[in-house]
mmCIF file of C-alpha atoms in Angstrom:
data_model
loop_
_atom_site.group_PDB
_atom_site.id
_atom_site.type_symbol
_atom_site.label_atom_id
_atom_site.label_comp_id
_atom_site.label_asym_id
_atom_site.label_seq_id
_atom_site.Cartn_x
_atom_site.Cartn_y
_atom_site.Cartn_z
ATOM 1 C CA UNK A 32 133.392 -181.019 -66.412
ATOM 2 C CA UNK A 33 134.948 -183.190 -64.255
ATOM 3 C CA UNK A 34 132.991 -186.536 -62.783
ATOM 4 C CA UNK A 35 133.674 -187.745 -58.534
ATOM 5 C CA UNK A 36 133.009 -190.688 -57.504
ATOM 6 C CA UNK A 37 132.160 -189.874 -53.686
ATOM 7 C CA UNK A 38 131.476 -193.010 -51.645
ATOM 8 C CA UNK A 39 129.788 -193.192 -48.444
ATOM 9 C CA UNK A 40 127.971 -189.380 -49.555
ATOM 10 C CA UNK A 41 124.827 -190.085 -47.146
ATOM 11 C CA UNK A 42 126.418 -189.861 -43.702
ATOM 12 C CA UNK A 43 127.507 -187.115 -41.853
ATOM 13 C CA UNK A 44 130.841 -185.961 -43.293
ATOM 14 C CA UNK A 45 130.602 -187.130 -46.691
ATOM 15 C CA UNK A 46 127.113 -185.319 -47.189
ATOM 16 C CA UNK A 47 129.538 -181.706 -46.301
ATOM 17 C CA UNK A 48 131.925 -183.389 -49.044
ATOM 18 C CA UNK A 49 129.430 -183.422 -51.186
ATOM 19 C CA UNK A 50 128.319 -179.995 -50.410
ATOM 20 C CA UNK A 51 131.651 -178.703 -50.810
ATOM 21 C CA UNK A 52 132.150 -180.258 -54.492
ATOM 22 C CA UNK A 53 128.979 -179.015 -56.042
ATOM 23 C CA UNK A 54 129.955 -175.051 -55.164
ATOM 24 C CA UNK A 55 131.825 -176.126 -58.490
ATOM 25 C CA UNK A 56 129.802 -176.108 -60.929
ATOM 26 C CA UNK A 57 132.044 -177.564 -63.353
ATOM 27 C CA UNK A 58 132.149 -181.364 -60.592
ATOM 28 C CA UNK A 59 129.613 -183.863 -61.606
ATOM 29 C CA UNK A 60 129.003 -186.103 -58.620
ATOM 30 C CA UNK A 61 128.239 -189.924 -58.659
ATOM 31 C CA UNK A 62 127.065 -190.859 -54.861
ATOM 32 C CA UNK A 63 127.183 -194.634 -53.485
ATOM 33 C CA UNK A 64 126.276 -195.293 -50.264
ATOM 34 C CA UNK A 65 124.682 -198.277 -48.784
ATOM 35 C CA UNK A 66 122.154 -195.822 -46.159
ATOM 36 C CA UNK A 67 122.560 -197.709 -42.795
ATOM 37 C CA UNK A 68 121.816 -196.595 -39.686
ATOM 38 C CA UNK A 69 123.942 -193.706 -39.375
ATOM 39 C CA UNK A 70 124.330 -192.635 -43.613
ATOM 40 C CA UNK A 71 120.520 -191.647 -44.103
ATOM 41 C CA UNK A 72 118.688 -190.269 -46.749
ATOM 42 C CA UNK A 73 117.720 -186.825 -44.964
ATOM 43 C CA UNK A 74 120.908 -185.600 -45.151
ATOM 44 C CA UNK A 75 121.001 -185.185 -49.475
ATOM 45 C CA UNK A 76 117.657 -184.841 -49.793
ATOM 46 C CA UNK A 77 117.837 -181.474 -50.781
ATOM 47 C CA UNK A 78 120.426 -181.939 -53.042
ATOM 48 C CA UNK A 79 118.173 -184.718 -55.085
ATOM 49 C CA UNK A 80 116.828 -181.556 -57.554
ATOM 50 C CA UNK A 81 120.432 -180.755 -58.678
ATOM 51 C CA UNK A 82 121.505 -182.380 -62.058
ATOM 52 C CA UNK A 83 125.191 -182.268 -60.957
ATOM 53 C CA UNK A 84 124.178 -184.418 -58.601
ATOM 54 C CA UNK A 85 123.246 -188.482 -58.595
ATOM 55 C CA UNK A 86 122.557 -190.536 -56.033
ATOM 56 C CA UNK A 87 123.494 -195.030 -56.683
ATOM 57 C CA UNK A 88 122.719 -197.131 -53.672
ATOM 58 C CA UNK A 89 125.447 -199.761 -53.265
ATOM 59 C CA UNK A 90 127.703 -201.484 -50.575
ATOM 60 C CA UNK A 91 131.582 -200.918 -51.591
ATOM 61 C CA UNK A 92 132.032 -204.191 -50.429
ATOM 62 C CA UNK A 93 130.039 -205.589 -53.852
ATOM 63 C CA UNK A 94 133.125 -206.498 -56.225
ATOM 64 C CA UNK A 95 130.254 -206.746 -59.408
ATOM 65 C CA UNK A 96 128.805 -204.223 -58.032
ATOM 66 C CA UNK A 97 130.813 -201.553 -57.746
ATOM 67 C CA UNK A 98 132.566 -202.630 -60.738
ATOM 68 C CA UNK A 99 130.412 -202.141 -62.842
ATOM 69 C CA UNK A 100 129.191 -199.185 -61.193
ATOM 70 C CA UNK A 101 132.646 -197.756 -62.100
ATOM 71 C CA UNK A 102 133.056 -199.407 -65.811
ATOM 72 C CA UNK A 103 129.600 -196.844 -66.790
ATOM 73 C CA UNK A 104 130.172 -193.606 -64.812
ATOM 74 C CA UNK A 105 134.233 -193.746 -65.470
ATOM 75 C CA UNK A 106 135.123 -190.911 -62.955
ATOM 76 C CA UNK A 107 138.011 -188.554 -62.871
ATOM 77 C CA UNK A 108 138.497 -189.957 -59.360
ATOM 78 C CA UNK A 109 137.624 -191.738 -56.713
ATOM 79 C CA UNK A 110 137.548 -190.210 -52.658
ATOM 80 C CA UNK A 111 136.778 -193.081 -50.201
ATOM 81 C CA UNK A 112 134.508 -192.041 -47.555
ATOM 82 C CA UNK A 113 132.033 -194.828 -46.790
ATOM 83 C CA UNK A 114 133.316 -196.784 -42.849
ATOM 84 C CA UNK A 115 132.772 -197.235 -39.813
ATOM 85 C CA UNK A 116 133.381 -194.604 -37.815
ATOM 86 C CA UNK A 117 132.166 -194.884 -33.994
ATOM 87 C CA UNK A 118 134.286 -196.497 -31.748
ATOM 88 C CA UNK A 119 131.907 -197.766 -28.915
ATOM 89 C CA UNK A 120 130.792 -200.431 -31.648
ATOM 90 C CA UNK A 121 133.562 -201.186 -33.595
ATOM 91 C CA UNK A 122 134.322 -202.682 -29.632
ATOM 92 C CA UNK A 123 131.029 -204.575 -29.210
ATOM 93 C CA UNK A 124 130.796 -205.826 -33.060
ATOM 94 C CA UNK A 125 134.224 -204.917 -34.605
ATOM 95 C CA UNK A 126 133.655 -207.863 -37.698
ATOM 96 C CA UNK A 127 132.007 -205.155 -39.602
ATOM 97 C CA UNK A 128 134.705 -202.422 -39.321
ATOM 98 C CA UNK A 129 136.872 -204.934 -40.546
ATOM 99 C CA UNK A 130 134.805 -205.784 -43.565
ATOM 100 C CA UNK A 131 133.698 -202.283 -44.794
ATOM 101 C CA UNK A 132 136.659 -200.438 -43.668
ATOM 102 C CA UNK A 133 139.388 -203.101 -45.017
ATOM 103 C CA UNK A 134 137.714 -205.540 -47.322
ATOM 104 C CA UNK A 135 135.896 -202.618 -48.494
ATOM 105 C CA UNK A 136 138.712 -200.320 -49.579
ATOM 106 C CA UNK A 137 140.397 -202.793 -50.652
ATOM 107 C CA UNK A 138 138.183 -203.660 -53.208
ATOM 108 C CA UNK A 139 137.715 -200.164 -54.566
ATOM 109 C CA UNK A 140 141.180 -199.814 -54.912
ATOM 110 C CA UNK A 141 141.493 -203.033 -56.861
ATOM 111 C CA UNK A 142 138.979 -201.726 -59.523
ATOM 112 C CA UNK A 143 140.194 -198.133 -58.899
ATOM 113 C CA UNK A 144 143.501 -199.559 -60.233
ATOM 114 C CA UNK A 145 141.858 -201.959 -63.041
ATOM 115 C CA UNK A 146 139.872 -198.530 -64.656
ATOM 116 C CA UNK A 147 143.225 -196.371 -63.790
ATOM 117 C CA UNK A 148 144.915 -198.747 -66.014
ATOM 118 C CA UNK A 149 142.766 -198.036 -69.256
ATOM 119 C CA UNK A 150 142.970 -194.409 -69.432
ATOM 120 C CA UNK A 151 145.502 -192.312 -71.274
ATOM 121 C CA UNK A 152 148.912 -190.652 -69.873
ATOM 122 C CA UNK A 153 146.481 -187.185 -69.604
ATOM 123 C CA UNK A 154 144.342 -188.440 -67.457
ATOM 124 C CA UNK A 155 145.818 -190.846 -65.731
ATOM 125 C CA UNK A 156 148.280 -187.872 -64.587
ATOM 126 C CA UNK A 157 144.664 -186.123 -63.359
ATOM 127 C CA UNK A 158 143.351 -188.694 -61.896
ATOM 128 C CA UNK A 159 142.700 -189.000 -57.733
ATOM 129 C CA UNK A 160 142.251 -191.587 -55.221
ATOM 130 C CA UNK A 161 141.504 -190.025 -51.777
ATOM 131 C CA UNK A 162 140.860 -191.871 -48.807
ATOM 132 C CA UNK A 163 139.465 -190.443 -46.267
ATOM 133 C CA UNK A 164 140.736 -191.066 -42.555
ATOM 134 C CA UNK A 165 141.255 -190.137 -39.028
ATOM 135 C CA UNK A 166 144.036 -189.397 -36.995
ATOM 136 C CA UNK A 167 143.295 -192.315 -34.130
ATOM 137 C CA UNK A 168 145.599 -193.835 -36.605
ATOM 138 C CA UNK A 169 148.242 -192.747 -34.720
ATOM 139 C CA UNK A 170 146.739 -193.549 -30.739
ATOM 140 C CA UNK A 171 147.040 -191.450 -27.927
ATOM 141 C CA UNK A 172 149.131 -188.654 -28.076
ATOM 142 C CA UNK A 173 152.030 -187.726 -24.251
ATOM 143 C CA UNK A 174 153.240 -185.450 -25.285
ATOM 144 C CA UNK A 175 153.788 -182.835 -28.523
ATOM 145 C CA UNK A 176 152.586 -182.778 -32.442
ATOM 146 C CA UNK A 177 152.351 -186.103 -34.633
ATOM 147 C CA UNK A 178 152.627 -185.030 -38.265
ATOM 148 C CA UNK A 179 152.366 -187.169 -40.800
ATOM 149 C CA UNK A 180 155.597 -188.705 -40.854
ATOM 150 C CA UNK A 181 154.509 -190.199 -37.231
ATOM 151 C CA UNK A 182 153.958 -194.031 -36.716
ATOM 152 C CA UNK A 183 150.731 -195.350 -36.724
ATOM 153 C CA UNK A 184 149.614 -197.066 -33.254
ATOM 154 C CA UNK A 185 145.933 -197.730 -32.769
ATOM 155 C CA UNK A 186 144.063 -198.754 -30.340
ATOM 156 C CA UNK A 187 140.750 -200.050 -30.790
ATOM 157 C CA UNK A 188 139.230 -201.487 -33.617
ATOM 158 C CA UNK A 189 138.604 -198.841 -35.465
ATOM 159 C CA UNK A 190 141.317 -197.026 -35.176
ATOM 160 C CA UNK A 191 143.011 -200.479 -36.737
ATOM 161 C CA UNK A 192 140.511 -201.194 -38.637
ATOM 162 C CA UNK A 193 141.261 -197.297 -40.549
ATOM 163 C CA UNK A 194 145.104 -197.846 -40.606
ATOM 164 C CA UNK A 195 145.111 -201.111 -42.084
ATOM 165 C CA UNK A 196 142.807 -199.542 -44.884
ATOM 166 C CA UNK A 197 145.202 -196.623 -44.955
ATOM 167 C CA UNK A 198 148.313 -198.670 -45.210
ATOM 168 C CA UNK A 199 146.595 -200.382 -48.268
ATOM 169 C CA UNK A 200 145.881 -197.685 -49.950
ATOM 170 C CA UNK A 201 149.973 -196.742 -49.501
ATOM 171 C CA UNK A 202 151.079 -200.001 -50.770
ATOM 172 C CA UNK A 203 148.906 -199.301 -53.879
ATOM 173 C CA UNK A 204 150.733 -196.247 -54.745
ATOM 174 C CA UNK A 205 153.678 -197.942 -53.626
ATOM 175 C CA UNK A 206 152.865 -200.980 -55.689
ATOM 176 C CA UNK A 207 151.198 -199.494 -59.034
ATOM 177 C CA UNK A 208 151.585 -196.536 -59.080
ATOM 178 C CA UNK A 209 147.932 -195.281 -58.487
ATOM 179 C CA UNK A 210 147.837 -191.729 -57.505
ATOM 180 C CA UNK A 211 146.847 -191.709 -54.085
ATOM 181 C CA UNK A 212 146.123 -189.029 -51.252
ATOM 182 C CA UNK A 213 145.668 -190.170 -47.578
ATOM 183 C CA UNK A 214 143.389 -187.419 -45.290
ATOM 184 C CA UNK A 215 143.864 -187.702 -41.387
ATOM 185 C CA UNK A 216 140.907 -185.656 -39.797
ATOM 186 C CA UNK A 217 140.813 -184.550 -36.111
ATOM 187 C CA UNK A 218 137.309 -185.374 -34.403
ATOM 188 C CA UNK A 219 134.313 -183.703 -36.439
ATOM 189 C CA UNK A 220 131.375 -182.254 -35.221
ATOM 190 C CA UNK A 221 128.138 -179.807 -36.941
ATOM 191 C CA UNK A 222 124.927 -180.579 -38.504
ATOM 192 C CA UNK A 223 123.449 -184.189 -39.512
ATOM 193 C CA UNK A 224 126.393 -186.129 -36.887
ATOM 194 C CA UNK A 225 123.587 -189.185 -35.385
ATOM 195 C CA UNK A 226 124.243 -188.968 -31.881
ATOM 196 C CA UNK A 227 126.176 -191.040 -31.045
ATOM 197 C CA UNK A 228 129.003 -189.194 -31.430
ATOM 198 C CA UNK A 229 130.203 -186.868 -28.163
ATOM 199 C CA UNK A 230 128.741 -183.465 -29.714
ATOM 200 C CA UNK A 231 124.718 -184.199 -30.952
ATOM 201 C CA UNK A 232 124.119 -186.348 -27.761
ATOM 202 C CA UNK A 233 124.814 -183.764 -25.943
ATOM 203 C CA UNK A 234 123.055 -181.253 -27.305
ATOM 204 C CA UNK A 235 120.359 -183.649 -27.195
ATOM 205 C CA UNK A 236 120.190 -185.001 -24.471
ATOM 206 C CA UNK A 237 120.307 -181.513 -22.699
ATOM 207 C CA UNK A 238 117.196 -180.727 -24.723
ATOM 208 C CA UNK A 239 115.163 -183.751 -22.970
ATOM 209 C CA UNK A 240 116.330 -183.546 -19.353
ATOM 210 C CA UNK A 241 118.763 -186.123 -19.137
ATOM 211 C CA UNK A 242 122.052 -186.740 -17.714
ATOM 212 C CA UNK A 243 125.451 -185.173 -19.546
ATOM 213 C CA UNK A 244 127.728 -188.803 -19.786
ATOM 214 C CA UNK A 245 131.532 -188.710 -20.277
ATOM 215 C CA UNK A 246 133.641 -191.364 -19.853
ATOM 216 C CA UNK A 247 136.192 -191.865 -17.548
ATOM 217 C CA UNK A 248 137.505 -188.895 -15.301
ATOM 218 C CA UNK A 249 136.627 -186.832 -18.340
ATOM 219 C CA UNK A 250 140.149 -185.420 -19.460
ATOM 220 C CA UNK A 251 141.000 -187.134 -22.573
ATOM 221 C CA UNK A 252 142.058 -184.445 -25.141
ATOM 222 C CA UNK A 253 140.393 -184.384 -28.153
ATOM 223 C CA UNK A 254 141.182 -181.645 -30.991
ATOM 224 C CA UNK A 255 137.710 -180.218 -32.406
ATOM 225 C CA UNK A 256 136.770 -179.352 -36.309
ATOM 226 C CA UNK A 257 134.145 -178.269 -38.144
ATOM 227 C CA UNK A 258 132.863 -180.311 -40.726
ATOM 228 C CA UNK A 259 132.452 -177.812 -43.019
ATOM 229 C CA UNK A 260 136.835 -176.948 -42.445
ATOM 230 C CA UNK A 261 136.932 -180.501 -42.726
ATOM 231 C CA UNK A 262 134.780 -181.104 -45.788
ATOM 232 C CA UNK A 263 137.004 -178.017 -47.596
ATOM 233 C CA UNK A 264 140.615 -180.189 -46.362
ATOM 234 C CA UNK A 265 139.529 -182.827 -48.537
ATOM 235 C CA UNK A 266 138.284 -180.904 -51.465
ATOM 236 C CA UNK A 267 141.427 -179.348 -51.225
ATOM 237 C CA UNK A 268 143.992 -182.208 -50.664
ATOM 238 C CA UNK A 269 142.033 -183.774 -54.011
ATOM 239 C CA UNK A 270 142.778 -180.734 -56.219
ATOM 240 C CA UNK A 271 146.276 -179.870 -55.056
ATOM 241 C CA UNK A 272 147.216 -183.271 -52.604
ATOM 242 C CA UNK A 273 150.762 -185.292 -53.949
ATOM 243 C CA UNK A 274 150.230 -188.686 -54.793
ATOM 244 C CA UNK A 275 151.181 -191.491 -52.318
ATOM 245 C CA UNK A 276 150.550 -188.024 -49.499
ATOM 246 C CA UNK A 277 149.466 -188.246 -46.478
ATOM 247 C CA UNK A 278 147.733 -184.913 -45.332
ATOM 248 C CA UNK A 279 146.820 -184.052 -41.180
ATOM 249 C CA UNK A 280 143.542 -181.949 -40.981
ATOM 250 C CA UNK A 281 143.543 -180.614 -37.570
ATOM 251 C CA UNK A 282 142.539 -177.585 -36.161
ATOM 252 C CA UNK A 283 144.771 -176.997 -32.668
ATOM 253 C CA UNK A 284 141.384 -176.718 -30.731
ATOM 254 C CA UNK A 285 142.467 -179.223 -28.194
ATOM 255 C CA UNK A 286 140.444 -179.546 -25.338
ATOM 256 C CA UNK A 287 138.842 -181.685 -22.655
ATOM 257 C CA UNK A 288 136.037 -183.994 -22.981
ATOM 258 C CA UNK A 289 135.025 -182.149 -19.955
ATOM 259 C CA UNK A 290 135.221 -178.955 -21.141
ATOM 260 C CA UNK A 291 133.801 -179.266 -24.651
ATOM 261 C CA UNK A 292 130.727 -180.804 -22.556
ATOM 262 C CA UNK A 293 130.745 -177.319 -20.157
ATOM 263 C CA UNK A 294 131.113 -175.811 -23.848
ATOM 264 C CA UNK A 295 127.872 -176.806 -24.923
ATOM 265 C CA UNK A 296 126.256 -176.232 -21.859
ATOM 266 C CA UNK A 297 127.512 -172.246 -22.628
ATOM 267 C CA UNK A 298 126.554 -172.374 -26.138
ATOM 268 C CA UNK A 299 122.614 -174.604 -25.216
ATOM 269 C CA UNK A 300 122.286 -171.458 -22.124
ATOM 270 C CA UNK A 301 120.355 -169.112 -24.808
ATOM 271 C CA UNK A 302 117.943 -171.723 -25.772
ATOM 272 C CA UNK A 303 116.685 -173.336 -22.523
ATOM 273 C CA UNK A 304 114.111 -172.289 -19.515
ATOM 274 C CA UNK A 305 115.718 -169.994 -17.013
ATOM 275 C CA UNK A 306 115.196 -171.959 -14.180
ATOM 276 C CA UNK A 307 116.658 -175.589 -16.253
ATOM 277 C CA UNK A 308 119.694 -173.405 -16.938
ATOM 278 C CA UNK A 309 122.026 -174.291 -13.262
ATOM 279 C CA UNK A 310 120.882 -178.198 -14.007
ATOM 280 C CA UNK A 311 122.843 -178.436 -16.551
ATOM 281 C CA UNK A 312 126.508 -178.222 -15.141
ATOM 282 C CA UNK A 313 124.999 -180.542 -11.992
ATOM 283 C CA UNK A 314 123.898 -182.820 -15.493
ATOM 284 C CA UNK A 315 127.067 -184.150 -15.825
ATOM 285 C CA UNK A 316 127.337 -187.692 -15.079
ATOM 286 C CA UNK A 317 131.057 -189.674 -15.598
ATOM 287 C CA UNK A 318 130.164 -192.918 -15.984
ATOM 288 C CA UNK A 319 133.220 -196.144 -17.032
ATOM 289 C CA UNK A 320 135.397 -195.789 -18.863
ATOM 290 C CA UNK A 321 135.427 -197.710 -22.508
ATOM 291 C CA UNK A 322 138.515 -199.939 -22.995
ATOM 292 C CA UNK A 323 141.627 -198.598 -24.900
ATOM 293 C CA UNK A 324 140.030 -195.208 -24.676
ATOM 294 C CA UNK A 325 143.420 -192.809 -26.140
ATOM 295 C CA UNK A 326 143.853 -190.175 -23.456
ATOM 296 C CA UNK A 327 145.316 -187.681 -26.172
ATOM 297 C CA UNK A 328 145.016 -186.679 -29.545
ATOM 298 C CA UNK A 329 147.102 -183.582 -31.321
ATOM 299 C CA UNK A 330 147.772 -183.773 -34.718
ATOM 300 C CA UNK A 331 150.271 -180.846 -36.639
ATOM 301 C CA UNK A 332 148.807 -179.478 -39.710
ATOM 302 C CA UNK A 333 151.435 -177.510 -41.689
ATOM 303 C CA UNK A 334 152.134 -179.469 -44.481
ATOM 304 C CA UNK A 335 148.371 -179.538 -45.160
ATOM 305 C CA UNK A 336 148.813 -175.657 -44.644
ATOM 306 C CA UNK A 337 151.303 -175.514 -47.121
ATOM 307 C CA UNK A 338 150.513 -177.620 -49.629
ATOM 308 C CA UNK A 339 147.046 -177.596 -50.355
ATOM 309 C CA UNK A 340 146.352 -174.253 -48.937
ATOM 310 C CA UNK A 341 143.976 -175.156 -46.829
ATOM 311 C CA UNK A 342 142.922 -172.604 -43.374
ATOM 312 C CA UNK A 343 140.595 -173.319 -40.538
ATOM 313 C CA UNK A 344 137.215 -171.009 -41.111
ATOM 314 C CA UNK A 345 135.378 -171.978 -37.881
ATOM 315 C CA UNK A 346 136.017 -171.185 -34.747
ATOM 316 C CA UNK A 347 135.582 -173.506 -31.632
ATOM 317 C CA UNK A 348 132.618 -171.435 -29.983
ATOM 318 C CA UNK A 349 131.069 -170.164 -33.280
ATOM 319 C CA UNK A 350 130.778 -174.107 -34.836
ATOM 320 C CA UNK A 351 129.231 -175.275 -31.129
ATOM 321 C CA UNK A 352 127.018 -172.023 -31.388
ATOM 322 C CA UNK A 353 125.926 -172.790 -34.753
ATOM 323 C CA UNK A 354 125.658 -176.442 -34.804
ATOM 324 C CA UNK A 355 123.413 -176.451 -31.438
ATOM 325 C CA UNK A 356 121.156 -173.561 -33.814
ATOM 326 C CA UNK A 357 120.718 -176.736 -36.596
ATOM 327 C CA UNK A 358 119.670 -179.503 -33.939
ATOM 328 C CA UNK A 359 117.086 -177.243 -32.671
ATOM 329 C CA UNK A 360 116.237 -176.184 -35.856
ATOM 330 C CA UNK A 361 115.668 -179.705 -37.721
ATOM 331 C CA UNK A 362 113.886 -181.777 -35.150
ATOM 332 C CA UNK A 363 112.424 -183.345 -38.026
ATOM 333 C CA UNK A 364 115.825 -184.605 -38.820
ATOM 334 C CA UNK A 365 116.337 -186.470 -35.645
ATOM 335 C CA UNK A 366 113.848 -186.829 -33.914
ATOM 336 C CA UNK A 367 112.972 -189.653 -36.209
ATOM 337 C CA UNK A 368 115.865 -190.618 -34.384
ATOM 338 C CA UNK A 369 115.309 -191.043 -30.894
ATOM 339 C CA UNK A 370 111.911 -191.760 -31.856
ATOM 340 C CA UNK A 371 113.078 -194.808 -33.045
ATOM 341 C CA UNK A 372 114.380 -197.336 -30.624
ATOM 342 C CA UNK A 373 117.566 -194.671 -29.909
ATOM 343 C CA UNK A 374 117.854 -194.620 -26.908
ATOM 344 C CA UNK A 375 120.643 -191.303 -26.221
ATOM 345 C CA UNK A 376 122.926 -193.691 -24.923
ATOM 346 C CA UNK A 377 126.794 -194.273 -25.123
ATOM 347 C CA UNK A 378 127.962 -197.471 -25.853
ATOM 348 C CA UNK A 379 131.227 -199.714 -25.672
ATOM 349 C CA UNK A 380 131.740 -200.025 -22.237
ATOM 350 C CA UNK A 381 131.355 -203.296 -21.885
ATOM 351 C CA UNK A 382 130.378 -203.896 -18.369
ATOM 352 C CA UNK A 383 130.891 -207.278 -17.002
#
């Protein structure tokens, strides 16, 4: 039996990683989450009866709390997914991104190192600290692809906070020998994603008969990855990744934001009344762009396929259709969000 501490497990990606880990009956999972607006108890309510799963509410920035937690649980590995992740919110409120994403990660690393230094040599060799990050640290890619050796060129406060944390993680490996691994994931979609992000935002606005907002001219290119594939890549990095290494997790499904919205419209059509189907495409509304909006993301993920044995299993059309179906079948998950003064708007335009 191996015990893993997963931070941020109540979030969109985190709850999927928990489910991936629990597929292996030899894993015992301790989940730490602060339960913020997007990290919700509803994301893991189906797991609470699992004897291999323990939820603990707390914040990675709380030094004494995290120190006692790791002292008590003695994990064989840590997966740090706890983070503020929405670019728009980072534009309006960068302070919380610096606090959680940088200082919170540093706090975890410090305590993880203290724990690791108490282990036997055999336990130290097996221990891993996995930092879950983003392709946005590479910045906008004019042509071609970035690989794990490419420079970080973040352009938003969110991306800069994640890049900073990733470099601190790297330093703990190079300076202290802590066996760290960093994953860089591309834009992720799927069930349980808070509707500030493009895919659930468009789905829920379309179902509500609202306009479908797209930033700028809609030509920004993103690489879309289903959350199940992302979660499996993170787990494989934990199992097979080499300490001190970064692993890109990209799908090669690269399309413009306008193309993504059109694909979502097509996925929604079977579930929309006939008289409203033609209105969907006319509901697209191009809104003022956000500052520092990266034009294009494109990652080379050959290293992850070769070293981790990772493969993308979900095609984009199939993944979007199943995502639409999930939101249609789980109104009890998202209705409390929209009923609680969340207006399904885009943030971060800084107008005026």
